[in-house]
Amino acid sequence: MTVTVKTFERLTDAAGALASDRGARFLGGGTLIMRAVNEADPSVGTIIRSTDPALQHLSASSGRVELGAGVTMAAVLAERELAFLHSVARAVGGPAVREAATVGGNLFAPSPYGDFTAALLALDATVIFAGGFGQRELVIDEFLTRRDRNTSLVSSVAFRRPTSTDAFRFHKVTRVHPKGISVLSIAVNVPVASGRIAGARIAYGAMGQTPVRAKSAERALEGRTLDAAGVAPALAAAADGTSPVDDAIASAWWRREILPVYLRRVLLGAASA
Ligand SMILES: Cc1cc2nc3c(=O)[nH]c(=O)nc-3n(C[C@H](O)[C@H](O)[C@H](O)COP(=O)(O)OP(=O)(O)OC[C@H]3O[C@@H](n4cnc5c(N)ncnc54)[C@H](O)[C@@H]3O)c2cc1C
């Protein structure tokens, strides 16, 4: 099987080529897509690349953070202003994978992958597309519900920096340390104002076909205190809306069983990375 590689200087041209060819896939870092090519996946006929510097754009010094889709996990780890995301980037594979794995590719990584995307979901990120004729941006929840039908090129993601360094927390549960695949991952953004939780976000990786928000648990945290009594109703609702699968890493039953245990630890600050 022949695979054609097309390289474009401008993202808009790459977006046009991607949208017009059903067998085309955009190349991020290639950690997943090159595996598909090497396995002769017949659905991949054309690889689209772009050398547009916009893909590597990273701006993190203000309240709004923007990450080009081509920013790698290693680049996130090298940026001090993104310290709150270092535990997330470090959780993606080993060093060689992190050198190549991109933010954009992680948005499309099948479960149980998608640890970085779970964090973006807890940060209420916006997914921004390049060129094409469709919608230019989508909130990440909506993007994930339509992901499998996506033929658009993601150019970047953007989100507001957490209000305090303590508000955002992430934990990945894995059987193989330090770089195993997720049994599940949990990202929370829990702003506290006048001693009460306001606008909490909780997202899980590996608890469904894509990373998912725990909306019942979020609602249960609203106006509560961030202590054992305050988080108890959220723990009771922790698995609502999730649909984990049985796979080689863990059973769906086990994922549901351990979820509230780890959510409690993350919310109470007893677990990190
Ligand atoms: C050994 C190993 C360990 C791994 N461990 C983890 C892990 O612990 N956690 C985890 O989350 N993932 C893990 N992964 C999966 C993967 O490496 C990451 O999810 C990574 O972020 C994917 O990014 P990529 O740039 O390599 O994607 P690619 O392989 O380049 O692309 C993946 C998919 O996304 C599409 N795509 C990429 N960029 C764009 C874009 N800008 N616009 C539109 N479509 C795009 C591609 O067309 C393709 O369909 C692992 C992979 C391997 C091989």
Tab-separated table of C-alpha atoms and ligand atoms in Angstrom:
chain	number	residue	atom	x	y	z
A	1	MET	CA	0.000	0.000	0.000
A	2	THR	CA	1.351	3.414	-0.955
A	3	VAL	CA	1.065	6.321	1.454
A	4	THR	CA	1.517	9.800	-0.002
A	5	VAL	CA	3.069	12.513	2.158
A	6	LYS	CA	2.123	16.127	1.447
A	7	THR	CA	3.851	19.026	3.183
A	8	PHE	CA	2.389	22.541	3.326
A	9	GLU	CA	4.002	25.744	4.542
A	10	ARG	CA	0.698	27.281	5.550
A	11	LEU	CA	-1.743	25.683	7.971
A	12	THR	CA	-4.706	26.887	5.923
A	13	ASP	CA	-3.446	24.950	2.889
A	14	ALA	CA	-2.872	21.856	5.025
A	15	ALA	CA	-6.414	22.242	6.418
A	16	GLY	CA	-7.842	22.420	2.893
A	17	ALA	CA	-5.952	19.278	1.833
A	18	LEU	CA	-7.099	17.416	4.954
A	19	ALA	CA	-10.744	18.357	4.452
A	20	SER	CA	-10.778	17.316	0.805
A	21	ASP	CA	-9.345	13.785	1.148
A	22	ARG	CA	-11.139	11.104	3.227
A	23	GLY	CA	-7.967	9.040	3.451
A	24	ALA	CA	-5.832	11.937	4.695
A	25	ARG	CA	-4.580	12.281	8.249
A	26	PHE	CA	-2.654	15.148	9.761
A	27	LEU	CA	0.745	14.263	11.224
A	28	GLY	CA	1.412	15.594	14.715
A	29	GLY	CA	4.360	13.929	16.432
A	30	GLY	CA	3.460	10.645	14.773
A	31	THR	CA	3.559	8.461	17.904
A	32	LEU	CA	0.181	6.950	17.006
A	33	ILE	CA	-0.250	7.635	13.343
A	34	MET	CA	3.123	6.189	12.320
A	35	ARG	CA	2.215	3.045	14.212
A	36	ALA	CA	-0.929	2.848	12.048
A	37	VAL	CA	1.123	3.391	8.890
A	38	ASN	CA	3.659	0.749	9.923
A	39	GLU	CA	0.794	-1.678	10.534
A	40	ALA	CA	-0.471	-0.904	6.994
A	41	ASP	CA	-3.768	0.557	8.252
A	42	PRO	CA	-5.691	0.815	4.967
A	43	SER	CA	-7.629	3.897	6.135
A	44	VAL	CA	-4.464	6.035	5.927
A	45	GLY	CA	-3.752	6.955	2.298
A	46	THR	CA	-2.244	10.416	2.689
A	47	ILE	CA	-0.209	12.014	5.444
A	48	ILE	CA	-0.553	15.799	5.655
A	49	ARG	CA	2.247	17.778	7.307
A	50	SER	CA	2.740	21.499	7.889
A	51	THR	CA	5.871	23.495	8.679
A	52	ASP	CA	3.797	26.522	9.766
A	53	PRO	CA	5.418	27.990	12.927
A	54	ALA	CA	1.914	28.666	14.310
A	55	LEU	CA	1.807	24.990	15.291
A	56	GLN	CA	4.653	25.541	17.780
A	57	HIS	CA	3.246	28.757	19.224
A	58	LEU	CA	3.235	28.803	23.012
A	59	SER	CA	2.090	31.749	25.061
A	60	ALA	CA	1.731	31.316	28.790
A	61	SER	CA	2.831	34.540	30.474
A	62	SER	CA	-0.627	36.084	30.857
A	63	GLY	CA	-3.936	34.839	32.243
A	64	ARG	CA	-4.782	33.248	28.900
A	65	VAL	CA	-2.655	30.290	27.842
A	66	GLU	CA	-2.356	29.315	24.168
A	67	LEU	CA	-0.681	26.153	22.973
A	68	GLY	CA	-0.153	25.428	19.281
A	69	ALA	CA	-1.322	21.939	18.322
A	70	GLY	CA	2.287	20.989	17.530
A	71	VAL	CA	3.590	21.845	21.004
A	72	THR	CA	5.086	18.675	22.452
A	73	MET	CA	4.875	17.310	25.979
A	74	ALA	CA	8.631	17.995	26.251
A	75	ALA	CA	8.038	21.661	25.302
A	76	VAL	CA	5.342	21.953	27.980
A	77	LEU	CA	7.820	20.524	30.495
A	78	ALA	CA	10.460	23.059	29.417
A	79	GLU	CA	8.168	26.049	30.059
A	80	ARG	CA	8.249	27.333	33.639
A	81	GLU	CA	5.038	29.308	33.185
A	82	LEU	CA	3.282	25.983	32.593
A	83	ALA	CA	4.460	24.410	35.868
A	84	PHE	CA	0.858	23.554	36.773
A	85	LEU	CA	0.758	21.265	33.691
A	86	HIS	CA	4.110	19.565	34.258
A	87	SER	CA	2.651	16.596	36.137
A	88	VAL	CA	0.269	16.087	33.202
A	89	ALA	CA	2.913	16.260	30.455
A	90	ARG	CA	5.220	14.016	32.484
A	91	ALA	CA	2.456	11.407	32.668
A	92	VAL	CA	2.420	10.917	28.877
A	93	GLY	CA	4.613	7.929	27.957
A	94	GLY	CA	8.383	7.884	28.481
A	95	PRO	CA	10.944	10.559	27.474
A	96	ALA	CA	11.124	9.502	23.801
A	97	VAL	CA	7.335	9.629	23.413
A	98	ARG	CA	7.175	13.023	25.152
A	99	GLU	CA	9.718	14.505	22.700
A	100	ALA	CA	7.306	13.759	19.832
A	101	ALA	CA	3.794	13.571	21.348
A	102	THR	CA	1.843	16.755	20.658
A	103	VAL	CA	-1.051	18.523	22.324
A	104	GLY	CA	-3.035	18.236	19.054
A	105	GLY	CA	-2.395	14.503	18.715
A	106	ASN	CA	-3.436	13.915	22.310
A	107	LEU	CA	-6.860	15.399	21.523
A	108	PHE	CA	-7.410	12.487	19.113
A	109	ALA	CA	-5.674	9.719	21.057
A	110	PRO	CA	-8.066	6.821	21.711
A	111	SER	CA	-8.890	5.844	25.296
A	112	PRO	CA	-7.131	4.884	27.578
A	113	TYR	CA	-4.749	7.496	26.116
A	114	GLY	CA	-5.665	11.180	26.325
A	115	ASP	CA	-4.213	12.204	29.697
A	116	PHE	CA	-3.335	15.723	28.525
A	117	THR	CA	-6.804	16.107	27.013
A	118	ALA	CA	-8.386	15.242	30.372
A	119	ALA	CA	-6.437	18.173	31.836
A	120	LEU	CA	-7.584	20.468	29.006
A	121	LEU	CA	-11.171	19.420	29.743
A	122	ALA	CA	-10.809	20.378	33.414
A	123	LEU	CA	-9.397	23.721	32.247
A	124	ASP	CA	-12.441	24.390	30.012
A	125	ALA	CA	-10.181	24.750	26.974
A	126	THR	CA	-11.292	25.965	23.580
A	127	VAL	CA	-10.158	23.989	20.517
A	128	ILE	CA	-9.253	26.255	17.595
A	129	PHE	CA	-9.234	25.048	13.972
A	130	ALA	CA	-7.177	26.175	10.997
A	131	GLY	CA	-8.721	27.380	7.740
A	132	GLY	CA	-11.439	25.282	6.143
A	133	PHE	CA	-15.066	26.254	5.841
A	134	GLY	CA	-16.472	24.904	9.112
A	135	GLN	CA	-16.621	26.274	12.615
A	136	ARG	CA	-13.404	27.998	13.707
A	137	GLU	CA	-13.502	26.951	17.358
A	138	LEU	CA	-15.353	24.654	19.741
A	139	VAL	CA	-15.420	24.256	23.506
A	140	ILE	CA	-13.532	21.082	24.263
A	141	ASP	CA	-16.563	19.138	25.600
A	142	GLU	CA	-18.311	19.640	22.278
A	143	PHE	CA	-15.174	18.900	20.296
A	144	LEU	CA	-14.834	15.548	22.081
A	145	THR	CA	-18.434	14.518	21.360
A	146	ARG	CA	-17.801	15.103	17.621
A	147	ARG	CA	-14.192	13.956	17.545
A	148	ASP	CA	-14.693	10.811	15.504
A	149	ARG	CA	-16.313	12.796	12.697
A	150	ASN	CA	-13.590	15.442	12.722
A	151	THR	CA	-11.872	16.233	9.431
A	152	SER	CA	-10.588	19.620	10.564
A	153	LEU	CA	-7.073	20.570	11.413
A	154	VAL	CA	-6.661	21.753	14.999
A	155	SER	CA	-4.298	24.712	15.092
A	156	SER	CA	-4.224	25.382	18.848
A	157	VAL	CA	-5.959	25.173	22.200
A	158	ALA	CA	-6.552	28.056	24.604
A	159	PHE	CA	-7.663	28.278	28.211
A	160	ARG	CA	-7.568	30.517	31.257
A	161	ARG	CA	-4.749	29.913	33.723
A	162	PRO	CA	-6.100	28.427	37.014
A	163	THR	CA	-6.807	31.098	39.616
A	164	SER	CA	-4.187	29.687	41.990
A	165	THR	CA	-1.406	27.088	41.707
A	166	ASP	CA	-3.328	24.938	44.166
A	167	ALA	CA	-6.644	25.006	42.258
A	168	PHE	CA	-5.505	22.665	39.455
A	169	ARG	CA	-4.544	19.081	40.317
A	170	PHE	CA	-3.868	15.981	38.256
A	171	HIS	CA	-3.305	12.345	39.053
A	172	LYS	CA	-2.772	9.360	36.796
A	173	VAL	CA	-3.426	5.861	38.127
A	174	THR	CA	-1.248	3.284	36.405
A	175	ARG	CA	-0.060	-0.215	37.112
A	176	VAL	CA	3.405	0.286	35.584
A	177	HIS	CA	5.539	3.095	36.972
A	178	PRO	CA	6.739	5.544	35.848
A	179	LYS	CA	5.272	5.419	32.341
A	180	GLY	CA	2.407	2.955	32.148
A	181	ILE	CA	-0.863	3.516	30.348
A	182	SER	CA	-3.720	4.936	32.424
A	183	VAL	CA	-6.028	2.791	34.471
A	184	LEU	CA	-7.617	6.213	34.762
A	185	SER	CA	-6.537	9.816	35.113
A	186	ILE	CA	-8.187	12.618	37.050
A	187	ALA	CA	-7.808	16.367	36.476
A	188	VAL	CA	-9.581	18.882	38.678
A	189	ASN	CA	-9.756	22.651	38.699
A	190	VAL	CA	-11.281	23.677	42.007
A	191	PRO	CA	-11.325	27.428	42.608
A	192	VAL	CA	-12.157	28.392	46.187
A	193	ALA	CA	-13.633	31.835	46.977
A	194	SER	CA	-14.340	32.909	50.574
A	195	GLY	CA	-13.767	29.339	51.718
A	196	ARG	CA	-16.309	27.836	49.290
A	197	ILE	CA	-15.828	25.971	46.021
A	198	ALA	CA	-17.079	27.970	43.033
A	199	GLY	CA	-17.095	26.640	39.457
A	200	ALA	CA	-15.332	23.305	39.971
A	201	ARG	CA	-14.303	21.249	36.968
A	202	ILE	CA	-13.561	17.528	37.179
A	203	ALA	CA	-12.432	15.491	34.158
A	204	TYR	CA	-11.406	11.873	33.774
A	205	GLY	CA	-9.285	10.046	31.255
A	206	ALA	CA	-9.966	6.343	30.474
A	207	MET	CA	-13.484	6.477	31.934
A	208	GLY	CA	-15.213	6.511	28.514
A	209	GLN	CA	-14.538	6.573	24.774
A	210	THR	CA	-13.034	10.049	25.223
A	211	PRO	CA	-12.034	12.029	28.321
A	212	VAL	CA	-15.243	13.024	30.134
A	213	ARG	CA	-16.436	15.689	32.569
A	214	ALA	CA	-17.924	14.521	35.880
A	215	LYS	CA	-20.781	17.003	35.843
A	216	SER	CA	-22.765	15.483	38.746
A	217	ALA	CA	-19.695	15.518	40.952
A	218	GLU	CA	-18.945	19.105	39.879
A	219	ARG	CA	-22.472	20.193	40.862
A	220	ALA	CA	-22.145	18.395	44.191
A	221	LEU	CA	-19.030	20.456	44.994
A	222	GLU	CA	-20.612	23.831	44.305
A	223	GLY	CA	-20.634	26.026	47.423
A	224	ARG	CA	-19.059	23.285	49.572
A	225	THR	CA	-15.853	23.434	51.561
A	226	LEU	CA	-12.758	21.654	50.275
A	227	ASP	CA	-12.512	19.182	53.137
A	228	ALA	CA	-13.575	15.585	53.827
A	229	ALA	CA	-17.181	16.507	54.701
A	230	GLY	CA	-17.460	19.009	51.844
A	231	VAL	CA	-16.356	16.605	49.114
A	232	ALA	CA	-18.364	13.565	50.328
A	233	PRO	CA	-21.431	14.197	48.074
A	234	ALA	CA	-19.153	14.580	45.047
A	235	LEU	CA	-17.515	11.238	45.782
A	236	ALA	CA	-20.939	9.561	45.887
A	237	ALA	CA	-21.581	10.951	42.375
A	238	ALA	CA	-18.037	10.383	41.107
A	239	ALA	CA	-18.879	7.700	38.502
A	240	ASP	CA	-22.117	9.276	37.206
A	241	GLY	CA	-21.959	9.748	33.441
A	242	THR	CA	-18.886	7.579	32.959
A	243	SER	CA	-18.737	4.516	30.693
A	244	PRO	CA	-15.371	2.824	31.188
A	245	VAL	CA	-14.496	-0.281	29.198
A	246	ASP	CA	-12.839	-3.586	30.017
A	247	ASP	CA	-9.400	-3.638	28.441
A	248	ALA	CA	-5.965	-5.136	28.975
A	249	ILE	CA	-5.170	-2.482	31.589
A	250	ALA	CA	-8.221	-2.837	33.874
A	251	SER	CA	-11.861	-3.869	33.954
A	252	ALA	CA	-14.639	-1.308	33.828
A	253	TRP	CA	-15.732	-2.541	37.279
A	254	TRP	CA	-12.285	-1.873	38.764
A	255	ARG	CA	-12.102	1.584	37.205
A	256	ARG	CA	-15.450	2.516	38.792
A	257	GLU	CA	-14.418	1.038	42.152
A	258	ILE	CA	-11.190	2.995	42.488
A	259	LEU	CA	-12.456	6.254	40.983
A	260	PRO	CA	-13.941	7.766	44.202
A	261	VAL	CA	-10.892	6.674	46.201
A	262	TYR	CA	-8.537	8.608	43.928
A	263	LEU	CA	-10.922	11.520	43.414
A	264	ARG	CA	-11.005	11.981	47.194
A	265	ARG	CA	-7.207	11.997	47.327
A	266	VAL	CA	-6.928	14.481	44.455
A	267	LEU	CA	-9.561	16.840	45.880
A	268	LEU	CA	-8.051	16.772	49.356
A	269	GLY	CA	-4.539	17.266	47.988
A	270	ALA	CA	-3.277	13.869	49.128
A	271	ALA	CA	-2.345	12.753	45.598
A	272	SER	CA	-0.299	14.459	42.928
A	273	ALA	CA	1.057	13.285	39.571
B	1	LIG	C1	4.715	3.863	23.884
B	1	LIG	C2	3.599	4.871	23.939
B	1	LIG	C3	3.156	5.329	25.172
B	1	LIG	C4	2.123	6.261	25.234
B	1	LIG	N1	1.716	6.710	26.469
B	1	LIG	C5	0.708	7.620	26.535
B	1	LIG	C6	0.267	8.085	27.808
B	1	LIG	O1	0.770	7.704	28.857
B	1	LIG	N2	-0.745	9.006	27.821
B	1	LIG	C7	-1.338	9.471	26.684
B	1	LIG	O2	-2.240	10.309	26.756
B	1	LIG	N3	-0.942	9.036	25.475
B	1	LIG	C8	0.063	8.121	25.385
B	1	LIG	N4	0.466	7.664	24.157
B	1	LIG	C9	-0.283	8.071	22.970
B	1	LIG	C10	0.317	9.281	22.220
B	1	LIG	O3	1.718	9.245	22.227
B	1	LIG	C11	-0.115	10.619	22.815
B	1	LIG	O4	-1.496	10.619	23.059
B	1	LIG	C12	0.288	11.793	21.924
B	1	LIG	O5	-0.058	13.027	22.549
B	1	LIG	C13	-0.326	11.742	20.526
B	1	LIG	O6	0.213	12.846	19.825
B	1	LIG	P1	0.986	12.729	18.424
B	1	LIG	O7	1.372	14.103	18.058
B	1	LIG	O8	2.081	11.735	18.477
B	1	LIG	O9	-0.199	12.180	17.524
B	1	LIG	P2	-0.107	11.613	16.021
B	1	LIG	O10	0.282	10.179	16.071
B	1	LIG	O11	0.682	12.512	15.147
B	1	LIG	O12	-1.651	11.743	15.620
B	1	LIG	C14	-2.653	11.034	16.327
B	1	LIG	C15	-4.001	11.343	15.645
B	1	LIG	O13	-4.325	12.721	15.819
B	1	LIG	C16	-4.484	13.368	14.563
B	1	LIG	N5	-3.902	14.694	14.690
B	1	LIG	C17	-2.702	15.014	15.212
B	1	LIG	N6	-2.544	16.335	15.258
B	1	LIG	C18	-3.657	16.872	14.717
B	1	LIG	C19	-4.100	18.212	14.474
B	1	LIG	N7	-3.352	19.263	14.809
B	1	LIG	N8	-5.308	18.393	13.903
B	1	LIG	C20	-6.097	17.333	13.555
B	1	LIG	N9	-5.732	16.048	13.763
B	1	LIG	C21	-4.537	15.825	14.349
B	1	LIG	C22	-3.733	12.496	13.583
B	1	LIG	O14	-4.197	12.653	12.268
B	1	LIG	C23	-3.985	11.118	14.137
B	1	LIG	O15	-5.254	10.669	13.723
B	1	LIG	C24	1.507	6.734	24.056
B	1	LIG	C25	1.953	6.262	22.812
B	1	LIG	C26	2.980	5.343	22.754
B	1	LIG	C27	3.436	4.859	21.404
